[in-house]
Coordinates of C-alpha atoms in Angstrom, one line a residue:
M206 CA -40.7 -81.6 -66.6
A207 CA -39.9 -84.3 -63.8
D208 CA -40.4 -82.7 -60.2
K209 CA -42.6 -79.7 -61.5
S210 CA -45.5 -79.0 -58.9
I211 CA -49.2 -78.3 -60.1
L212 CA -52.0 -77.9 -57.9
V213 CA -55.0 -79.4 -59.8
T214 CA -58.8 -78.5 -58.9
G215 CA -61.7 -80.7 -59.7
G216 CA -59.0 -83.6 -60.1
T217 CA -61.7 -86.4 -58.9
G218 CA -64.1 -85.4 -62.0
F219 CA -64.5 -87.1 -65.0
I220 CA -61.4 -85.2 -66.9
G221 CA -59.1 -84.9 -63.5
Q222 CA -59.6 -89.0 -62.7
V223 CA -57.6 -89.6 -66.7
L224 CA -55.5 -86.3 -66.5
C225 CA -54.2 -87.2 -62.7
P226 CA -52.7 -90.4 -63.2
E227 CA -50.8 -89.4 -66.8
L228 CA -49.5 -85.9 -65.2
L229 CA -48.0 -88.3 -62.3
Q230 CA -46.6 -91.2 -64.9
A231 CA -44.8 -88.1 -66.9
G232 CA -42.9 -87.2 -63.3
Y233 CA -45.3 -84.2 -62.1
K234 CA -45.6 -83.8 -58.3
L235 CA -49.3 -83.1 -57.9
D236 CA -51.7 -81.6 -55.0
V237 CA -55.0 -81.6 -55.5
L238 CA -57.8 -79.9 -54.2
S239 CA -61.0 -81.7 -53.3
R240 CA -63.6 -81.9 -50.4
Q241 CA -63.4 -85.2 -50.6
S242 CA -61.7 -87.7 -48.1
P243 CA -57.3 -88.2 -48.8
E244 CA -58.4 -91.7 -49.2
A245 CA -61.2 -90.9 -51.7
V246 CA -58.7 -89.1 -53.7
R247 CA -55.9 -91.0 -54.1
A248 CA -57.9 -93.8 -55.0
L249 CA -59.6 -91.7 -57.8
C250 CA -56.4 -89.8 -59.1
G251 CA -53.3 -91.9 -58.1
R252 CA -50.3 -91.2 -55.7
V253 CA -51.0 -87.0 -55.1
T254 CA -50.9 -85.2 -51.9
P255 CA -54.5 -83.9 -51.2
I256 CA -55.5 -80.8 -50.1
G257 CA -58.7 -79.9 -48.0
D258 CA -59.0 -76.2 -48.4
L259 CA -57.3 -73.4 -50.1
T260 CA -56.0 -72.0 -46.8
A261 CA -53.2 -74.8 -47.0
I262 CA -51.4 -73.5 -50.3
S263 CA -51.9 -70.0 -49.0
G264 CA -48.3 -68.0 -48.3
G265 CA -46.9 -71.3 -49.4
P266 CA -44.1 -71.6 -51.7
G267 CA -46.1 -72.0 -54.8
Y268 CA -46.7 -74.3 -57.7
D269 CA -44.8 -74.2 -61.6
M270 CA -48.4 -74.9 -62.8
V271 CA -52.2 -74.7 -62.0
I272 CA -54.8 -77.0 -64.0
N273 CA -58.3 -75.6 -62.3
L274 CA -61.1 -77.9 -63.8
A275 CA -63.3 -77.5 -60.2
G276 CA -67.3 -77.0 -60.7
E277 CA -70.5 -78.7 -60.5
G278 CA -71.9 -80.5 -63.5
I279 CA -74.0 -78.1 -65.5
A280 CA -77.0 -80.5 -66.6
E281 CA -77.2 -82.5 -63.1
K282 CA -80.1 -80.4 -61.8
R283 CA -82.8 -78.1 -63.1
W284 CA -81.9 -74.4 -62.9
T285 CA -83.7 -73.2 -60.1
E286 CA -82.4 -69.4 -59.0
A287 CA -80.4 -71.2 -56.2
R288 CA -78.9 -73.8 -58.6
K289 CA -77.4 -71.1 -60.9
Q290 CA -75.6 -69.6 -58.1
A291 CA -74.2 -72.9 -57.0
L292 CA -73.2 -73.2 -60.4
R293 CA -71.7 -70.0 -60.4
D294 CA -70.2 -70.4 -56.9
S295 CA -68.4 -74.0 -57.6
R296 CA -66.6 -72.4 -60.8
I297 CA -66.3 -68.2 -60.2
A298 CA -66.1 -67.8 -56.6
L299 CA -63.9 -71.1 -56.1
T300 CA -61.9 -69.5 -58.9
R301 CA -61.7 -66.2 -57.4
E302 CA -60.7 -67.9 -54.4
L303 CA -57.6 -69.7 -55.6
V304 CA -56.2 -66.8 -57.7
T305 CA -55.9 -65.4 -54.3
S306 CA -54.5 -67.8 -52.7
L307 CA -52.0 -68.1 -55.8
L308 CA -51.3 -64.6 -55.5
S309 CA -50.2 -64.6 -51.7
C310 CA -47.4 -67.5 -52.3
E311 CA -43.8 -67.0 -52.8
R312 CA -43.7 -67.3 -56.3
L313 CA -46.5 -66.8 -58.8
P314 CA -47.2 -70.1 -61.3
E315 CA -45.8 -70.2 -64.9
V316 CA -49.1 -71.1 -66.4
M317 CA -52.7 -71.8 -65.4
V318 CA -55.2 -73.6 -67.5
S319 CA -58.8 -72.7 -66.5
G320 CA -62.0 -74.5 -67.2
S321 CA -64.7 -73.4 -69.4
A322 CA -67.4 -74.5 -72.1
V323 CA -68.2 -73.6 -75.4
G324 CA -71.3 -72.5 -73.6
F325 CA -69.3 -69.5 -73.6
Y326 CA -70.7 -68.4 -77.2
G327 CA -74.6 -69.5 -76.1
D328 CA -76.7 -70.4 -79.2
Q329 CA -75.2 -70.2 -82.4
G330 CA -77.4 -71.8 -85.0
D331 CA -75.4 -73.6 -87.7
Q332 CA -72.7 -70.9 -88.1
P333 CA -69.5 -72.1 -87.9
V334 CA -68.0 -71.0 -84.4
T335 CA -64.3 -70.4 -83.5
E336 CA -62.8 -68.6 -80.7
T337 CA -63.3 -65.1 -82.3
T338 CA -67.3 -65.7 -82.6
P339 CA -69.2 -63.0 -80.4
P340 CA -71.1 -64.5 -78.0
N341 CA -74.8 -64.9 -77.5
D342 CA -76.0 -63.4 -74.2
E343 CA -77.4 -65.6 -71.9
F344 CA -77.0 -67.6 -68.6
S345 CA -74.8 -69.9 -70.0
H346 CA -72.3 -67.1 -71.7
R347 CA -72.6 -65.2 -68.3
L348 CA -71.4 -68.2 -66.5
C349 CA -68.3 -69.3 -68.4
A350 CA -67.5 -65.4 -69.5
D351 CA -67.4 -64.5 -65.2
W352 CA -65.3 -67.5 -64.6
E353 CA -62.8 -67.1 -67.2
I354 CA -62.8 -63.2 -66.1
A355 CA -62.0 -64.9 -62.1
A356 CA -58.9 -66.0 -63.6
S357 CA -57.7 -62.9 -65.6
P358 CA -55.6 -61.2 -62.5
L359 CA -53.1 -64.1 -62.6
A360 CA -52.8 -62.8 -66.7
E361 CA -52.3 -59.3 -65.3
K362 CA -49.3 -60.6 -63.3
G363 CA -47.7 -61.9 -66.6
V364 CA -48.8 -65.8 -65.7
R365 CA -49.6 -67.7 -69.2
V366 CA -52.9 -68.0 -68.4
C367 CA -54.9 -70.6 -71.0
Y368 CA -59.2 -71.4 -70.9
S369 CA -60.1 -74.2 -72.2
R370 CA -63.7 -74.0 -73.7
T371 CA -64.5 -77.6 -73.6
G372 CA -67.5 -79.1 -75.5
V373 CA -69.6 -82.1 -74.8
V374 CA -66.9 -84.8 -73.7
A375 CA -67.3 -88.6 -74.2
G376 CA -65.6 -91.2 -72.4
R377 CA -65.8 -94.5 -70.4
D378 CA -67.9 -95.0 -67.1
G379 CA -69.3 -91.4 -66.6
G380 CA -70.0 -88.4 -68.5
F381 CA -73.2 -87.4 -70.6
L382 CA -73.0 -90.8 -72.2
E383 CA -73.7 -92.9 -69.3
R384 CA -77.1 -90.6 -69.0
M385 CA -77.9 -90.8 -72.6
V386 CA -76.8 -94.8 -73.1
L387 CA -79.8 -96.6 -71.0
P388 CA -82.7 -95.1 -73.2
F389 CA -80.7 -96.1 -76.5
R390 CA -79.9 -99.8 -75.1
L391 CA -83.8 -100.3 -74.6
G392 CA -84.2 -99.1 -77.9
L393 CA -85.9 -95.8 -76.7
G394 CA -83.7 -93.3 -78.0
G395 CA -83.9 -91.0 -80.5
R396 CA -82.9 -87.2 -81.4
I397 CA -83.8 -84.3 -79.3
G398 CA -85.9 -81.6 -80.4
S399 CA -85.9 -81.3 -84.3
G400 CA -82.0 -82.6 -83.9
Q401 CA -80.6 -79.8 -86.2
Q402 CA -78.9 -78.2 -82.9
Y403 CA -75.2 -78.8 -83.3
M404 CA -73.5 -81.1 -80.8
P405 CA -69.7 -79.9 -79.9
W406 CA -68.6 -83.1 -78.5
V407 CA -64.8 -84.0 -78.1
H408 CA -63.5 -87.4 -76.6
R409 CA -62.1 -87.1 -73.0
R410 CA -58.4 -88.4 -74.5
D411 CA -58.1 -85.6 -76.4
V412 CA -59.6 -83.1 -73.5
V413 CA -56.7 -84.3 -71.4
R414 CA -54.0 -84.3 -74.1
A415 CA -55.2 -80.7 -75.2
I416 CA -55.3 -79.6 -71.3
R417 CA -51.6 -80.8 -71.2
W418 CA -51.0 -79.0 -74.6
M419 CA -51.8 -75.9 -73.1
A420 CA -49.8 -76.5 -69.9
E421 CA -46.9 -77.5 -71.5
N422 CA -46.8 -75.4 -74.9
G423 CA -45.2 -72.1 -73.5
N424 CA -46.4 -70.2 -76.8
A425 CA -50.2 -71.4 -75.6
R426 CA -52.3 -68.5 -73.9
G427 CA -56.0 -67.2 -74.4
A428 CA -59.0 -69.3 -74.8
Y429 CA -59.0 -72.4 -77.1
N430 CA -62.6 -74.1 -78.2
V431 CA -61.4 -78.0 -76.9
V432 CA -64.1 -79.7 -79.3
S433 CA -63.5 -82.0 -82.3
P434 CA -62.7 -80.7 -85.8
N435 CA -66.0 -82.9 -86.7
P436 CA -68.9 -81.0 -85.1
V437 CA -72.2 -83.2 -85.8
T438 CA -76.0 -82.1 -85.4
N439 CA -77.9 -84.0 -82.1
R440 CA -79.6 -86.2 -85.2
E441 CA -76.3 -87.4 -86.5
F442 CA -75.1 -88.0 -82.7
T443 CA -78.0 -90.0 -82.1
R444 CA -77.8 -91.9 -85.5
T445 CA -74.2 -92.6 -84.9
L446 CA -74.6 -93.7 -81.1
A447 CA -77.6 -96.2 -82.0
K448 CA -75.6 -97.6 -84.7
V449 CA -72.5 -98.1 -82.2
L450 CA -74.7 -99.5 -80.0
G451 CA -76.9 -101.7 -82.6
R452 CA -80.0 -100.8 -81.5
P453 CA -83.0 -97.9 -83.2
A454 CA -83.4 -94.5 -82.7
L455 CA -87.0 -93.8 -83.1
F456 CA -88.3 -92.1 -80.2
P457 CA -87.7 -88.4 -80.4
V458 CA -88.0 -86.1 -77.6
P459 CA -90.4 -83.2 -78.3
A460 CA -88.7 -80.0 -77.6
P461 CA -92.1 -78.9 -75.4
V462 CA -91.8 -81.9 -73.4
L463 CA -87.9 -81.1 -73.0
K464 CA -89.1 -77.2 -71.9
L465 CA -91.9 -78.6 -69.4
A466 CA -89.6 -81.1 -67.6
L467 CA -86.3 -79.0 -67.8
G468 CA -87.2 -75.4 -67.9
E469 CA -84.4 -73.1 -69.2
M470 CA -81.9 -75.9 -68.7
S471 CA -83.6 -77.2 -71.6
R472 CA -81.7 -75.0 -73.9
L473 CA -78.7 -76.8 -73.1
L474 CA -79.9 -79.4 -75.4
L475 CA -82.2 -77.8 -77.7
T476 CA -79.7 -75.2 -78.8
G477 CA -76.0 -75.5 -79.9
Q478 CA -72.9 -74.5 -81.1
R479 CA -70.9 -75.6 -84.4
A480 CA -67.8 -75.0 -82.5
L481 CA -64.7 -75.6 -84.3
P482 CA -61.1 -75.9 -82.7
E483 CA -59.7 -73.7 -85.1
R484 CA -56.8 -72.5 -82.6
L485 CA -55.8 -75.9 -81.5
Q486 CA -55.6 -76.8 -84.6
T487 CA -53.6 -73.7 -86.3
E488 CA -50.6 -73.8 -83.5
G489 CA -50.2 -77.4 -83.9
F490 CA -52.2 -79.6 -81.8
E491 CA -53.7 -83.0 -83.6
F492 CA -56.6 -85.2 -82.4
D493 CA -56.3 -88.5 -81.5
L494 CA -60.2 -89.2 -82.1
P495 CA -61.7 -86.7 -84.3
D496 CA -64.0 -89.3 -85.9
L497 CA -67.7 -89.5 -84.0
E498 CA -67.9 -93.2 -84.9
E499 CA -64.7 -94.3 -83.6
A500 CA -65.0 -91.9 -80.6
L501 CA -68.1 -93.3 -79.5
R502 CA -66.9 -97.3 -80.3
E503 CA -64.0 -96.5 -77.5
A504 CA -66.0 -95.0 -75.0
L505 CA -68.5 -97.5 -75.3
A506 CA -66.0 -100.8 -75.5
R507 CA -66.6 -103.0 -72.7
P508 CA -63.6 -103.8 -70.7
A509 CA -61.7 -106.9 -72.2

């Protein structure tokens, strides 16, 4: 493992900021592709080599591993047509360019772990969702499916490619929890819509561990649901969050209000997947924080 080289895209993001220091500590050499300044990249990721543009790696020596996590936040802005295109470009177009650059290198990577999401399956109601569940065709499915297809030319060349179909990630200092917590702290939190839709959550620590497991496990390939083995409904999630914060959860957000405010993007909050990490568990991966209350307490703990 020591001296192996890794290229990480999205290294300055919510997951990458934890993943990169762990990889450095394990002895890997890291290049991080980012539009941010080299100083900002090192401040967030550690002693990595910042790469500002994919042309810097084209025709170069190549990497042992590639971890592709780049992509703008899907829930940060209303889904206008321009926003949808920006989401596609930040995932699909970038992944295509990345693959083209890697194919031009002197050697191909042994493995590429490429980002995806359980949004791949679309709305699935309350049925259990594994990696073999047929998707419901909607925007989130097409976005994830095309994102995965963009990485597939490497698999056709014999590279071991894994797709990390990640759920809603809970962790400290950022992510969706940061946006949810304030209303709850003010006593204004509550379920979303009926609250019966499933929230396929996972703790950031387990996402980082799963990505490393996929990268380092020579038998891993294909799609993996990176979600807790204990899925909960939105009602259960908000009730547990309120308990952890010691606040009530008395103010539900009605579905019509969300639809009016967010348009098509409201489907992210009003629908869901009862996703299960079937392949990870079958192939021997063990979760550190599979219990929601324990995971939320860790994510929301104040620094000592």
